[in-house]
Structure formats: C-alpha cells, structure tokens
C-alpha cells in the first residue's frame, strides 16, 4: 500500500493533522 502523497509514516497530511490534534489534546489532559 503506497500512497502518492504519503508523508510521515505513510499518513496523509489530513490524517497526520488529525492525529496531531488528538496528541495535543492528550498532552494537555496529561499536564
């Protein structure tokens, strides 16, 4: 499975952005 626009770890920019937002939310909750 290779995507033409793959970026980090094969995630699309949209997936990566969504994951980044989730990670930031978790990080905020953990502070």
XYZ file of C-alpha atoms in Angstrom:
31
model
C 0.000 0.000 0.000
C 1.814 3.084 -1.150
C 0.114 6.449 -1.328
C 1.358 9.130 -3.729
C 1.037 11.911 -1.159
C 2.302 9.922 1.805
C 4.241 11.915 4.373
C 5.178 10.784 7.883
C 4.733 7.060 8.496
C 2.546 6.770 5.414
C -0.106 9.079 6.838
C -1.744 11.611 4.590
C -1.403 15.251 5.701
C -5.046 15.139 6.805
C -4.537 12.012 8.886
C -1.347 13.412 10.363
C -3.050 16.712 11.230
C -5.942 14.891 12.861
C -3.553 12.696 14.829
C -1.525 15.745 15.865
C -4.644 17.429 17.232
C -5.518 14.282 19.178
C -1.990 14.093 20.580
C -2.108 17.744 21.639
C -5.426 17.149 23.395
C -3.962 14.170 25.234
C -0.850 16.124 26.156
C -2.970 18.955 27.540
C -5.002 16.496 29.600
C -1.815 14.938 30.979
C -0.293 18.225 32.133
